[in-house]
Coordinates of C-alpha atoms in Angstrom, one line a residue:
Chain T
X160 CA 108.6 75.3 103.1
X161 CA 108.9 78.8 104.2
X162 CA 108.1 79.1 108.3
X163 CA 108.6 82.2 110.3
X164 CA 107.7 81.0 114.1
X165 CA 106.3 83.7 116.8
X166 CA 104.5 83.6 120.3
X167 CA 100.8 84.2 119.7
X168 CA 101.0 86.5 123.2
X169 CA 102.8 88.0 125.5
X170 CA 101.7 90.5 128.7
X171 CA 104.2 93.1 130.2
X172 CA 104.2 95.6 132.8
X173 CA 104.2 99.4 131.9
X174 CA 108.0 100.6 132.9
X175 CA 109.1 97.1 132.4
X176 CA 111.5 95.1 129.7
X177 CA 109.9 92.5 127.2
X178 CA 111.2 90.5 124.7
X179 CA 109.3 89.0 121.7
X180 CA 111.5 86.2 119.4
X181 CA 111.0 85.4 116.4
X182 CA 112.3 82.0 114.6
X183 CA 112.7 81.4 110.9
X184 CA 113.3 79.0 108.3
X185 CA 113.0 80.5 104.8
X186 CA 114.6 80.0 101.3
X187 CA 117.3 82.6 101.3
X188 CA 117.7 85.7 103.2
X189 CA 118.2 88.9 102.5
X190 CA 117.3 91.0 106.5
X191 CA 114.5 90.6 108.8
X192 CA 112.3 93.4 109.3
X193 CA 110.2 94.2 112.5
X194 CA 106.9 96.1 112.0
X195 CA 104.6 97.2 114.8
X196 CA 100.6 97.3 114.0
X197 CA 98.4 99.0 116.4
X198 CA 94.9 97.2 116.5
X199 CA 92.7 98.3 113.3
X200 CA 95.9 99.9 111.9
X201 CA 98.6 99.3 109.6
X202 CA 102.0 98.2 110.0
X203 CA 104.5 100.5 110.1
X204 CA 108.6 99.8 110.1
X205 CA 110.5 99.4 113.2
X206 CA 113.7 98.4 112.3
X207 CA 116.1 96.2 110.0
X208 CA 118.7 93.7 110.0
X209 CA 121.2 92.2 107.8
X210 CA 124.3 91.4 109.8
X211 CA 124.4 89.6 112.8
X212 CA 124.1 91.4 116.0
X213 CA 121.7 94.3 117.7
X214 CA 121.0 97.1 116.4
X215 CA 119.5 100.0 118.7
X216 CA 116.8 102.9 118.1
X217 CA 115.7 104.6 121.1
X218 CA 113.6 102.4 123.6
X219 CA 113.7 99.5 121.0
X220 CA 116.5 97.1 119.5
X221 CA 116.1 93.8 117.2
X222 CA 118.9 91.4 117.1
X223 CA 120.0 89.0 114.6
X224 CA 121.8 85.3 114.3
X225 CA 121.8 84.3 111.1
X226 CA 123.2 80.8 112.1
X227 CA 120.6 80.2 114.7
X228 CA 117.9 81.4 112.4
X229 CA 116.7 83.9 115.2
X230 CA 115.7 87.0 115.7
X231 CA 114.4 88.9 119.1
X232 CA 112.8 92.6 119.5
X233 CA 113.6 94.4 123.0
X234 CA 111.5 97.0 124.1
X235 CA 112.5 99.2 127.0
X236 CA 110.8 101.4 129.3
X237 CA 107.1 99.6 128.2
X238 CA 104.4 102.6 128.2
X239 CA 100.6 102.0 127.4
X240 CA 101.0 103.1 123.7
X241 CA 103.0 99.8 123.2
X242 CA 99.9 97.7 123.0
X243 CA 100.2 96.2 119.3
X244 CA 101.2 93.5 117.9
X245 CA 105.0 92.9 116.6
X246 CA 105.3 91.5 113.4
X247 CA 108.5 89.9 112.2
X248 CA 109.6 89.5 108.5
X249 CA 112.1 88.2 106.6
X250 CA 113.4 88.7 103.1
X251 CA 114.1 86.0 101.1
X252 CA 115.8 84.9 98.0
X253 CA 113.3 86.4 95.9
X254 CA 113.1 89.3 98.0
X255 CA 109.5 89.0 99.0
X256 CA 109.0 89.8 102.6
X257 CA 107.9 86.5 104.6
X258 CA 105.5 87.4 107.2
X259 CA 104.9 85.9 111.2
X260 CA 101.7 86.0 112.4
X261 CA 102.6 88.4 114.6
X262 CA 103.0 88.8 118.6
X263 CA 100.2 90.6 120.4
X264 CA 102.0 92.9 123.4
X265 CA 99.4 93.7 126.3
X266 CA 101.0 96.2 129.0
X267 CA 99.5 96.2 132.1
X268 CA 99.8 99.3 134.3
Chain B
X238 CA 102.6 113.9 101.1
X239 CA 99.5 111.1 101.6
X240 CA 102.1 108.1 101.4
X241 CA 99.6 105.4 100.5
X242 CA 95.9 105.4 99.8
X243 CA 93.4 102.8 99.6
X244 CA 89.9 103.1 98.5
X245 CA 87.1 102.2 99.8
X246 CA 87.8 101.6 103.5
X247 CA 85.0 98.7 104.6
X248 CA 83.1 97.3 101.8
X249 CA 80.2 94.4 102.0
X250 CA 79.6 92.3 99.0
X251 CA 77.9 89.3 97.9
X252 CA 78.5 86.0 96.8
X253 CA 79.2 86.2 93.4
X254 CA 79.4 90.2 93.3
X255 CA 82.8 91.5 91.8
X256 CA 84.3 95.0 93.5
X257 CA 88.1 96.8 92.5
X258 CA 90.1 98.0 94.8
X259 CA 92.3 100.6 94.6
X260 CA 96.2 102.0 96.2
X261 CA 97.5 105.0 95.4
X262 CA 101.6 106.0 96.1
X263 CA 102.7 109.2 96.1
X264 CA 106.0 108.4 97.1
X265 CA 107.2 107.3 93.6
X266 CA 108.0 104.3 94.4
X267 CA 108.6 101.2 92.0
X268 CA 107.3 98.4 93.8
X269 CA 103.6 97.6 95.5
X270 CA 102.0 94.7 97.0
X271 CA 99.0 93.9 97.7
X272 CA 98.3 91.5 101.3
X273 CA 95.7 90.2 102.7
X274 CA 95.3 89.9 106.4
X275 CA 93.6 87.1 108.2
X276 CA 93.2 86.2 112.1
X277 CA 96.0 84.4 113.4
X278 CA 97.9 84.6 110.2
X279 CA 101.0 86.5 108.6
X280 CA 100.2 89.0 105.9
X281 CA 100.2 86.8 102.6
X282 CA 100.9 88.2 99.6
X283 CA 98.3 88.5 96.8
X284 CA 100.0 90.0 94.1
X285 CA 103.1 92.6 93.1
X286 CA 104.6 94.7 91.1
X287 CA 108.3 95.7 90.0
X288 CA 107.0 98.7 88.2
X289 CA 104.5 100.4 85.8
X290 CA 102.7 97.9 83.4
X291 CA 103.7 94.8 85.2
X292 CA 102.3 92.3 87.6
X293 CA 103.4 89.1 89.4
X294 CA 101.4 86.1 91.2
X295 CA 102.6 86.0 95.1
X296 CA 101.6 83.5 97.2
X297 CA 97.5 83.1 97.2
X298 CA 96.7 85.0 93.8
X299 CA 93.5 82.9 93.3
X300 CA 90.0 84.5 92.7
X301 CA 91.9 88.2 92.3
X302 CA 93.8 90.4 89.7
X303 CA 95.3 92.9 89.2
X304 CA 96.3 96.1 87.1
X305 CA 99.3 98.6 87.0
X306 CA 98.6 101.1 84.2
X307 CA 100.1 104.5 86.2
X308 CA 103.2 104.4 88.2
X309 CA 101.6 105.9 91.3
X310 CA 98.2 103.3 90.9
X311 CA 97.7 99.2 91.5
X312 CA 94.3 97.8 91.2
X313 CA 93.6 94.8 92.7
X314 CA 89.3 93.3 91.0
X315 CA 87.5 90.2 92.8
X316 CA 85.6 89.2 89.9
X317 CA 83.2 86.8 91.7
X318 CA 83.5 87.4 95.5
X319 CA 83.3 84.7 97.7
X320 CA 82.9 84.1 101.4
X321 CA 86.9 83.1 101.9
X322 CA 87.6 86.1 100.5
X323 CA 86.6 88.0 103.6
X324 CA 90.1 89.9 104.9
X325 CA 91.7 93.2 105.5
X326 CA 93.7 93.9 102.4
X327 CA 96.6 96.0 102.5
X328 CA 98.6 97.7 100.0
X329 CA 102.0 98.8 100.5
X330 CA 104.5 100.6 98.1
X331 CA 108.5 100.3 98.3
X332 CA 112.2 101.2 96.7
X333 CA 113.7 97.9 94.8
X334 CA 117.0 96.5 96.0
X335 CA 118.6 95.0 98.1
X336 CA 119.4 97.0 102.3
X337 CA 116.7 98.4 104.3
X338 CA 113.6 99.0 101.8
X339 CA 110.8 99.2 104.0
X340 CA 107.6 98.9 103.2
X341 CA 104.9 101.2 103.4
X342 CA 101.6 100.4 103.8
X343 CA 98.0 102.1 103.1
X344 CA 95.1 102.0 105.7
X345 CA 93.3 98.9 105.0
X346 CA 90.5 97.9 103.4
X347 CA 87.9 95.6 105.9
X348 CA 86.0 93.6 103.1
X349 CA 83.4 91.0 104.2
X350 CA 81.6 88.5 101.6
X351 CA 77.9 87.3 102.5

């Protein structure tokens, strides 16, 4: 079966450096998406990627190994607004996104 | 632009009540999807579409279908509602291929079934 593997929780300091993993097993694969979804909100696109490696936008960057089957999303510089859950993704063969259940960030001040 | 719409926003049905649901994309875009969200679980997907006038089962289409008769609309009907039916549903719209097609995704609708 398809499994995309996530902690259910993680708390973080505002100003501070986390970093949420995300394991996968799935049929194929064509990227790995991460999406960030604000309590009561939807998810909107963080970043992509297809290649091995990290890619960097701003305070964030998501790194891939396809061979390890791993992914991780590092956020910088923590501020308040943060708070959300992380939701990792994958493509597969079929290219219909597989979903985590998501990691809920707390920041502390 | 609005991006993606959903209609209504919280709904409360009965057992046994049926209810449609509606997305709207103004973004052109081929593809939508409609999810369901559930505590402590990763947005499954209902049903999809590749484009106007066809639909597709995704991973938990039971007790739901669904309708693309305009490009820009996807319907998805409960036609007898029923208490595991309670979710947030989301639609989302996207461009087909292969690279970086994101998803975009409407509000929500918060449905529970008494």
């Amino acid at each position: 079966g398809q499994n995309i593997d996530q902690p259910t929780e993680m708390t973080a300091t505002e100003g501070a450096i986390v970093q949420i993993n995300c394991t996968y097993q799935t049929s194929g694969f064509n990227g790995l998406f991460w999406y960030q979804q604000h309590a009561g909100e939807a998810p909107t696109f963080l970043s992509y990627n297809v290649l091995d490696g990290l890619e960097e936008k701003g305070r964030f960057s998501s790194f891939l190994s396809r061979s390890k089957g791993y992914s991780y999303l590092l956020l910088k510089e923590l501020q308040m607004k943060d708070s959300a859950s992380y939701l990792c993704a994958v493509l597969d063969s079929n290219y219909q996104l597989i979903w985590g259940a998501g990691t809920k960030l707390i920041i502390k001040p | 632009n609005a991006g993606v719409t959903q209609t209504p926003k919280f709904r409360v049905l009965k057992t046994g009540q049926s209810m449609t649901l509606l997305c709207a994309q103004d973004m052109n875009h081929e593809y939508m999807y409609w999810y369901r969200q559930d505590p402590g679980m990763g947005l499954r997907l209902i049903h999809y579409s590749v484009g106007e006038g066809t639909t597709a089962k995704g991973e938990v289409p039971d007790g739901y279908n669904v309708s693309r008769l305009k490009k820009q609309n996807f319907l998805l009907g409960l036609e007898s509602a029923a208490p595991s039916q309670t979710s947030v549903y989301f639609c989302a719209s996207s461009v087909p291929g292969e690279g970086p097609h994101e998803q975009f995704f409407g509000p929500g609708t918060r449905l529970t079934v008494l």
